[in-house]
One Martini backbone bead per residue (centre of mass of N, CA, C, O) as a GRO file, in nm:
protein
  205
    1UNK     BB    1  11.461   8.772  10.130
    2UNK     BB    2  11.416   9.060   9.931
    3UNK     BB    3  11.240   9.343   9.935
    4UNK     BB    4  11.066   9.548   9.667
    5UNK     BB    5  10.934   9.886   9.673
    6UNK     BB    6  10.762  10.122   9.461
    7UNK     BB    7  10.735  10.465   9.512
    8UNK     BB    8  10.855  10.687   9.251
    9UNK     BB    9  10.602  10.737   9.093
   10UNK     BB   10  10.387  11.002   8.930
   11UNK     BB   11  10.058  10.912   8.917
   12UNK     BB   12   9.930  11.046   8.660
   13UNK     BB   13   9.633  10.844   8.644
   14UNK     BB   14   9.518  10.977   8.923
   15UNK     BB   15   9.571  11.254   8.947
   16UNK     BB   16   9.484  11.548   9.112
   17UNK     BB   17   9.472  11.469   9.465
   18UNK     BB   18   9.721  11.591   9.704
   19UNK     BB   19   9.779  11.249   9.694
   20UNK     BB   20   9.984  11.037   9.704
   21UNK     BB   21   9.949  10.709   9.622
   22UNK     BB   22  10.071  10.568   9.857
   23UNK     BB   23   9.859  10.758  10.038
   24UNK     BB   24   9.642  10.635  10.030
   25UNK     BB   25   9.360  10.524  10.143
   26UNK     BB   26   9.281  10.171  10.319
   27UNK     BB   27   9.102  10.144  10.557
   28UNK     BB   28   9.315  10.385  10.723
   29UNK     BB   29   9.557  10.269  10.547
   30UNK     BB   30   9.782  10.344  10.364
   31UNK     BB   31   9.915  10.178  10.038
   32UNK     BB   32  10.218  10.113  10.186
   33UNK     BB   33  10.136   9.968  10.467
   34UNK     BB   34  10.002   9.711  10.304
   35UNK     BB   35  10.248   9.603  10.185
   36UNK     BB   36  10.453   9.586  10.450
   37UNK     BB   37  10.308   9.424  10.587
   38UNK     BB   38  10.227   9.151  10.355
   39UNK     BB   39  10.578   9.125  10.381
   40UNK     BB   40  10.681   9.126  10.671
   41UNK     BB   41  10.503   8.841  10.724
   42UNK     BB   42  10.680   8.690  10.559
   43UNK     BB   43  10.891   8.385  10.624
   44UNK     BB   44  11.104   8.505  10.381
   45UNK     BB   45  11.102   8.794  10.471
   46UNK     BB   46  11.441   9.007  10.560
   47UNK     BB   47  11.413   9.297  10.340
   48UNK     BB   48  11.294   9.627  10.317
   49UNK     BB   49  11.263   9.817  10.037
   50UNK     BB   50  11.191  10.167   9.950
   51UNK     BB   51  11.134  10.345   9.645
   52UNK     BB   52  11.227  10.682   9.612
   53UNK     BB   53  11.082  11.035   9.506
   54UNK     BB   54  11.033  11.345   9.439
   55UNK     BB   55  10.746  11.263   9.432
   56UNK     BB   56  10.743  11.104   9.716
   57UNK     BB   57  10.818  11.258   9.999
   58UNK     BB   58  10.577  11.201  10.175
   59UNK     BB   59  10.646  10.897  10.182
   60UNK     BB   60  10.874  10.915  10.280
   61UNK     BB   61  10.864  11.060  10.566
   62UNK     BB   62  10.671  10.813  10.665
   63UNK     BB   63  10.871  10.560  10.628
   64UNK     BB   64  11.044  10.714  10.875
   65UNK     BB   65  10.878  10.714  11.099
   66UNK     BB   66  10.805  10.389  11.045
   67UNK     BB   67  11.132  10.246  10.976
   68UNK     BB   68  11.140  10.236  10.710
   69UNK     BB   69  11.348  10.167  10.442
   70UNK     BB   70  11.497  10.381  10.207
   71UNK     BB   71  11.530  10.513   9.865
   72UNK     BB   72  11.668  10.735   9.643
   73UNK     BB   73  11.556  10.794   9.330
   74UNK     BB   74  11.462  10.958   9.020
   75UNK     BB   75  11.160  10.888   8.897
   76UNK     BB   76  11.197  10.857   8.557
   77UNK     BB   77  11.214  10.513   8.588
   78UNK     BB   78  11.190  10.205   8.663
   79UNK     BB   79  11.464  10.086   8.570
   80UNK     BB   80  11.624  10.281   8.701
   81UNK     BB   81  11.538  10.228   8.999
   82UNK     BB   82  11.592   9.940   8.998
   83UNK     BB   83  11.900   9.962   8.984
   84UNK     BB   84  11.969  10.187   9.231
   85UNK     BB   85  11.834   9.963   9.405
   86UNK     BB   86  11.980   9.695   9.329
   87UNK     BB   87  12.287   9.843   9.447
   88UNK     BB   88  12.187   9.806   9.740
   89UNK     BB   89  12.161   9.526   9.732
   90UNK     BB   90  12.250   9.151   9.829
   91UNK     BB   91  12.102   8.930   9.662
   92UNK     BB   92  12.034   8.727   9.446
   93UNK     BB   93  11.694   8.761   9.495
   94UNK     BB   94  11.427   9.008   9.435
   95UNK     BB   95  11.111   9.099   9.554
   96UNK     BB   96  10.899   9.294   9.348
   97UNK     BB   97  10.697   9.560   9.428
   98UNK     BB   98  10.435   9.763   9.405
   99UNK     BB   99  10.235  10.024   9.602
  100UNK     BB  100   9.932   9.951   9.458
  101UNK     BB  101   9.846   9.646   9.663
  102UNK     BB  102   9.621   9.652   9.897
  103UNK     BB  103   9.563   9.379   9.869
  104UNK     BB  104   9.760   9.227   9.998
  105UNK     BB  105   9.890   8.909  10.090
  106UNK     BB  106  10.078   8.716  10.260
  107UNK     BB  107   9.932   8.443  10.128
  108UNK     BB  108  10.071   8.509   9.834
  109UNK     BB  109  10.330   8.561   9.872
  110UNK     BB  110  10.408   8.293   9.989
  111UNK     BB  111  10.351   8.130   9.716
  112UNK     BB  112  10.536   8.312   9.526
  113UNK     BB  113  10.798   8.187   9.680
  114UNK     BB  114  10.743   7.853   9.671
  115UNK     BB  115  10.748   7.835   9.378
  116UNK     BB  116  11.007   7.954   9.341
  117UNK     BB  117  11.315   7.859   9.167
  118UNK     BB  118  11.646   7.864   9.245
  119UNK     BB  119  11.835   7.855   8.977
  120UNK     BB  120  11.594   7.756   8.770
  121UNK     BB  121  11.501   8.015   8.797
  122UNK     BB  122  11.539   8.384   8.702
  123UNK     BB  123  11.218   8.434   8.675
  124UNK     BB  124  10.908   8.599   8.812
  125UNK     BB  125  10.560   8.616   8.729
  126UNK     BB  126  10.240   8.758   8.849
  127UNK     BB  127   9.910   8.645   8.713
  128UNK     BB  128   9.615   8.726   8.597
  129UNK     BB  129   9.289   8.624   8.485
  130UNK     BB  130   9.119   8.812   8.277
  131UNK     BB  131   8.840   8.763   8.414
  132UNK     BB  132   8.917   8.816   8.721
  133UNK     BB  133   8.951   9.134   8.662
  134UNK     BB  134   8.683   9.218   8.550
  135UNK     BB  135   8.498   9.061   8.785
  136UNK     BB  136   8.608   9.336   8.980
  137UNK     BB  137   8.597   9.601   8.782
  138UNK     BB  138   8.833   9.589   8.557
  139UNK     BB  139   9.014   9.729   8.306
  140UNK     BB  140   9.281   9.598   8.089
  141UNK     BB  141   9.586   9.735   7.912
  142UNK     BB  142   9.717   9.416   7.947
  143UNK     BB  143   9.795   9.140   7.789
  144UNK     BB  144   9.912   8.773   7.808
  145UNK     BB  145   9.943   8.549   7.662
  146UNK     BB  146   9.918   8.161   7.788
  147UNK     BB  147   9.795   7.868   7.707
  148UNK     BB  148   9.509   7.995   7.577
  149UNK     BB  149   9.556   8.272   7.809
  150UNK     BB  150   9.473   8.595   7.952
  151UNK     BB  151   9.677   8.793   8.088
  152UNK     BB  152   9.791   8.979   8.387
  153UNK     BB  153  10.007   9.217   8.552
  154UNK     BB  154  10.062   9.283   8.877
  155UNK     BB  155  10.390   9.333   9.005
  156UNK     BB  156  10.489   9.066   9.075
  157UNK     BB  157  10.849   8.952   9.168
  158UNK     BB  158  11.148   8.762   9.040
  159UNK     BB  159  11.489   8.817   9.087
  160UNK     BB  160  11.813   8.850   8.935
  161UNK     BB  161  12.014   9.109   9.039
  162UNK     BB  162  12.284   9.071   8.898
  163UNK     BB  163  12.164   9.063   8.611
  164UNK     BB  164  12.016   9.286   8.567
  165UNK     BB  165  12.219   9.492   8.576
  166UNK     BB  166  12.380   9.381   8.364
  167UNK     BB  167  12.174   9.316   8.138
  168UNK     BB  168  12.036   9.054   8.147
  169UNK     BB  169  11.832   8.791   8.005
  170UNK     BB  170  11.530   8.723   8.183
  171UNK     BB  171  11.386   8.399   8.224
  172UNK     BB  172  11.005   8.402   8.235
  173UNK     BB  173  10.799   8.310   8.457
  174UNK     BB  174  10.462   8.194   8.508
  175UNK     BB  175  10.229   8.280   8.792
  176UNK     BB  176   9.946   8.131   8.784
  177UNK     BB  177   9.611   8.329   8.905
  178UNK     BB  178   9.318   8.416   9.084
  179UNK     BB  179   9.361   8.669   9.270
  180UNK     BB  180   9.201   8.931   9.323
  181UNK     BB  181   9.400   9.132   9.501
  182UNK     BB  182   9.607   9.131   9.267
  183UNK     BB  183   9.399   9.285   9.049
  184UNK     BB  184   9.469   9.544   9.265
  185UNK     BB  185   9.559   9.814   9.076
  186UNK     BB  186   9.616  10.164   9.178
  187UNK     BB  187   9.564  10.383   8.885
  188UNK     BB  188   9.286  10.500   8.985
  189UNK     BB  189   9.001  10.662   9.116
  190UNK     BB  190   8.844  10.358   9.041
  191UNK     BB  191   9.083  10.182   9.169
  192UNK     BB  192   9.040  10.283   9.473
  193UNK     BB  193   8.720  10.244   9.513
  194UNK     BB  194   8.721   9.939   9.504
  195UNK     BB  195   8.925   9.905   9.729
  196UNK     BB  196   8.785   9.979   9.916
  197UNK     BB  197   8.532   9.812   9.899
  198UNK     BB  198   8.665   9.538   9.951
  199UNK     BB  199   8.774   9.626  10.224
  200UNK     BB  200   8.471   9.635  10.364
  201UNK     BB  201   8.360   9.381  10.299
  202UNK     BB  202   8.581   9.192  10.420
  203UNK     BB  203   8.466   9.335  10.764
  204UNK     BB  204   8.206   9.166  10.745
  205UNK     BB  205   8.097   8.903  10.906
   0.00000   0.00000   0.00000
Protein backbone atom coordinates (compact mmCIF):
# COMPACT_ATOMS: atom_id res chain seq x y z
CA UNK A 1 0.00 0.00 0.00
CA UNK A 2 1.09 3.65 -0.73
CA UNK A 3 0.82 6.03 2.01
CA UNK A 4 0.71 9.75 2.10
CA UNK A 5 1.68 11.99 4.21
CA UNK A 6 0.83 15.66 4.49
CA UNK A 7 3.43 18.33 5.06
CA UNK A 8 2.26 21.40 3.41
CA UNK A 9 -0.05 23.27 5.83
CA UNK A 10 0.72 26.41 7.15
CA UNK A 11 0.47 25.68 11.30
CA UNK A 12 -1.24 28.75 11.77
CA UNK A 13 -2.17 27.12 15.58
CA UNK A 14 1.53 26.76 16.28
CA UNK A 15 2.38 30.11 16.33
CA UNK A 16 5.37 31.91 14.78
CA UNK A 17 7.86 30.20 16.10
CA UNK A 18 10.73 30.01 13.56
CA UNK A 19 10.51 26.23 13.17
CA UNK A 20 7.78 24.85 10.49
CA UNK A 21 6.00 22.27 12.40
CA UNK A 22 7.51 19.22 10.76
CA UNK A 23 10.35 20.08 12.12
CA UNK A 24 9.98 20.77 15.39
CA UNK A 25 11.67 18.20 17.14
CA UNK A 26 10.58 15.61 19.23
CA UNK A 27 13.37 13.81 21.11
CA UNK A 28 16.21 15.09 19.03
CA UNK A 29 14.29 14.35 16.24
CA UNK A 30 12.01 16.44 13.20
CA UNK A 31 8.25 15.05 13.74
CA UNK A 32 8.28 14.73 9.97
CA UNK A 33 10.95 12.25 10.17
CA UNK A 34 9.24 10.36 13.24
CA UNK A 35 6.65 9.57 11.33
CA UNK A 36 8.62 8.32 8.21
CA UNK A 37 10.28 5.93 10.35
CA UNK A 38 6.59 4.84 11.48
CA UNK A 39 5.66 4.32 8.29
CA UNK A 40 8.88 3.14 6.56
CA UNK A 41 8.96 0.15 9.05
CA UNK A 42 5.47 -1.27 8.54
CA UNK A 43 5.04 -4.57 6.72
CA UNK A 44 2.04 -3.02 4.69
CA UNK A 45 3.87 0.11 3.75
CA UNK A 46 5.60 -0.14 -0.28
CA UNK A 47 6.05 3.66 -0.93
CA UNK A 48 5.87 7.00 1.00
CA UNK A 49 5.19 10.58 -0.45
CA UNK A 50 5.35 13.30 1.90
CA UNK A 51 3.38 16.80 0.64
CA UNK A 52 5.10 19.76 0.93
CA UNK A 53 4.56 23.35 -0.36
CA UNK A 54 5.60 26.76 -0.18
CA UNK A 55 4.73 26.96 3.33
CA UNK A 56 7.29 24.13 4.25
CA UNK A 57 10.33 24.27 1.92
CA UNK A 58 12.34 23.79 4.99
CA UNK A 59 10.73 20.88 5.32
CA UNK A 60 10.85 20.02 1.24
CA UNK A 61 14.52 20.21 1.71
CA UNK A 62 15.32 18.12 4.55
CA UNK A 63 13.36 15.64 3.11
CA UNK A 64 15.29 15.31 -0.32
CA UNK A 65 18.68 15.48 2.07
CA UNK A 66 17.14 11.92 3.80
CA UNK A 67 15.77 10.97 0.29
CA UNK A 68 12.11 10.78 1.17
CA UNK A 69 10.28 11.73 -2.30
CA UNK A 70 8.13 14.96 -1.82
CA UNK A 71 5.29 16.47 -4.15
CA UNK A 72 4.85 20.04 -3.88
CA UNK A 73 1.16 21.06 -3.56
CA UNK A 74 -0.30 24.44 -3.22
CA UNK A 75 -0.77 24.50 0.15
CA UNK A 76 -3.99 26.20 0.04
CA UNK A 77 -6.35 23.84 1.32
CA UNK A 78 -5.95 20.30 2.60
CA UNK A 79 -8.74 18.88 -0.41
CA UNK A 80 -6.30 20.52 -2.80
CA UNK A 81 -3.15 19.00 -1.60
CA UNK A 82 -5.10 15.81 -1.28
CA UNK A 83 -5.97 15.45 -4.66
CA UNK A 84 -2.91 16.93 -6.60
CA UNK A 85 -1.26 14.42 -4.54
CA UNK A 86 -3.61 11.73 -5.12
CA UNK A 87 -2.82 12.07 -9.13
CA UNK A 88 0.74 11.18 -8.71
CA UNK A 89 0.07 8.01 -6.80
CA UNK A 90 -1.03 4.55 -7.97
CA UNK A 91 -2.99 1.97 -5.79
CA UNK A 92 -6.24 1.30 -5.35
CA UNK A 93 -6.06 2.67 -1.79
CA UNK A 94 -3.50 4.85 0.09
CA UNK A 95 -3.22 5.47 3.89
CA UNK A 96 -3.24 9.41 4.77
CA UNK A 97 -0.90 10.66 7.14
CA UNK A 98 -0.70 13.90 8.92
CA UNK A 99 2.97 15.26 10.08
CA UNK A 100 2.01 15.94 12.80
CA UNK A 101 1.79 12.68 15.03
CA UNK A 102 5.31 12.42 16.69
CA UNK A 103 4.38 9.63 18.61
CA UNK A 104 3.19 7.05 15.80
CA UNK A 105 4.20 3.48 16.24
CA UNK A 106 4.69 1.14 13.02
CA UNK A 107 2.73 -1.65 15.23
CA UNK A 108 -0.23 0.90 15.19
CA UNK A 109 -0.23 1.73 11.92
CA UNK A 110 -0.22 -2.11 11.13
CA UNK A 111 -3.05 -2.72 13.27
CA UNK A 112 -5.24 -0.05 11.44
CA UNK A 113 -3.86 -1.85 7.87
CA UNK A 114 -4.81 -5.26 8.90
CA UNK A 115 -8.29 -3.94 10.14
CA UNK A 116 -8.99 -2.13 6.73
CA UNK A 117 -11.13 -4.86 4.33
CA UNK A 118 -10.30 -3.85 0.77
CA UNK A 119 -13.64 -4.56 -1.95
CA UNK A 120 -15.73 -4.25 1.46
CA UNK A 121 -14.98 -1.20 2.96
CA UNK A 122 -14.09 2.24 1.07
CA UNK A 123 -12.55 3.80 3.45
CA UNK A 124 -11.25 4.21 7.02
CA UNK A 125 -10.47 6.37 9.97
CA UNK A 126 -8.83 5.88 13.44
CA UNK A 127 -10.30 7.64 16.19
CA UNK A 128 -9.15 8.23 19.60
CA UNK A 129 -11.62 8.19 22.66
CA UNK A 130 -12.16 11.58 24.16
CA UNK A 131 -11.52 10.08 27.79
CA UNK A 132 -8.42 8.56 25.90
CA UNK A 133 -7.78 12.54 24.89
CA UNK A 134 -8.17 14.32 27.60
CA UNK A 135 -6.43 12.21 29.82
CA UNK A 136 -3.37 12.57 28.15
CA UNK A 137 -4.02 16.29 28.55
CA UNK A 138 -5.45 17.67 25.65
CA UNK A 139 -8.79 19.45 25.02
CA UNK A 140 -10.29 18.40 21.78
CA UNK A 141 -11.66 21.29 19.35
CA UNK A 142 -13.98 18.32 17.28
CA UNK A 143 -15.55 15.06 18.70
CA UNK A 144 -17.65 12.63 16.80
CA UNK A 145 -20.34 10.52 18.60
CA UNK A 146 -20.76 7.13 17.84
CA UNK A 147 -22.30 4.17 19.72
CA UNK A 148 -23.26 6.53 22.52
CA UNK A 149 -19.28 7.64 22.85
CA UNK A 150 -16.98 10.66 21.88
CA UNK A 151 -14.29 9.91 19.29
CA UNK A 152 -11.30 12.48 18.25
CA UNK A 153 -9.97 12.04 14.77
CA UNK A 154 -6.59 11.11 14.47
CA UNK A 155 -5.85 11.77 10.84
CA UNK A 156 -4.80 8.89 10.20
CA UNK A 157 -7.16 7.25 7.29
CA UNK A 158 -7.44 4.49 4.30
CA UNK A 159 -9.03 6.33 1.18
CA UNK A 160 -9.75 4.49 -2.11
CA UNK A 161 -7.47 6.95 -3.85
CA UNK A 162 -9.25 7.37 -7.80
CA UNK A 163 -12.92 7.61 -5.82
CA UNK A 164 -11.43 10.89 -4.01
CA UNK A 165 -10.61 11.88 -7.26
CA UNK A 166 -13.28 11.59 -9.08
CA UNK A 167 -15.47 13.27 -6.28
CA UNK A 168 -17.54 10.23 -5.06
CA UNK A 169 -18.81 9.89 -1.88
CA UNK A 170 -16.79 7.31 0.08
CA UNK A 171 -18.78 5.36 3.32
CA UNK A 172 -16.91 5.66 6.02
CA UNK A 173 -15.59 3.19 9.03
CA UNK A 174 -14.53 3.96 12.23
CA UNK A 175 -11.19 2.18 13.44
CA UNK A 176 -12.16 2.72 17.76
CA UNK A 177 -8.51 2.75 19.44
CA UNK A 178 -7.80 4.02 22.70
CA UNK A 179 -4.24 4.78 21.57
CA UNK A 180 -2.89 7.65 23.60
CA UNK A 181 0.26 8.19 20.91
CA UNK A 182 -2.44 8.26 18.26
CA UNK A 183 -4.05 10.91 20.59
CA UNK A 184 -1.05 13.40 20.39
CA UNK A 185 -1.88 15.51 17.19
CA UNK A 186 0.96 18.65 17.38
CA UNK A 187 -0.79 21.50 16.90
CA UNK A 188 0.09 23.93 19.36
CA UNK A 189 2.90 24.60 21.51
CA UNK A 190 1.48 23.04 24.28
CA UNK A 191 1.14 20.14 22.56
CA UNK A 192 4.39 19.81 21.17
CA UNK A 193 5.31 20.17 24.57
CA UNK A 194 3.28 17.67 25.83
CA UNK A 195 5.26 15.30 23.23
CA UNK A 196 8.32 16.09 24.47
CA UNK A 197 7.45 14.99 27.59
CA UNK A 198 5.80 11.78 26.60
CA UNK A 199 8.77 11.20 24.32
CA UNK A 200 11.48 11.62 27.54
CA UNK A 201 9.05 9.39 29.92
CA UNK A 202 9.11 6.58 27.06
CA UNK A 203 12.88 6.49 27.75
CA UNK A 204 13.34 5.94 31.25
CA UNK A 205 13.84 2.45 31.64
Amino acid sequence: MEALINAGGKGTRMGKCGIEKPMQLVGGVPTIQRVVDALSDSRHIDRILVSVSDNTLETERYLKEVGVETIRTSGESFMDDLHQSFRAMHGNYVLTCPSDLPMLKTEIVDRFIDFFQPGAMESAIAVIDEDTVRRVGITPSYTREHNGRNWVLSGLCIMNRQWTIDGIYLEEVLYETSSEELAVNVNTKGELELARTMEAVSRIP
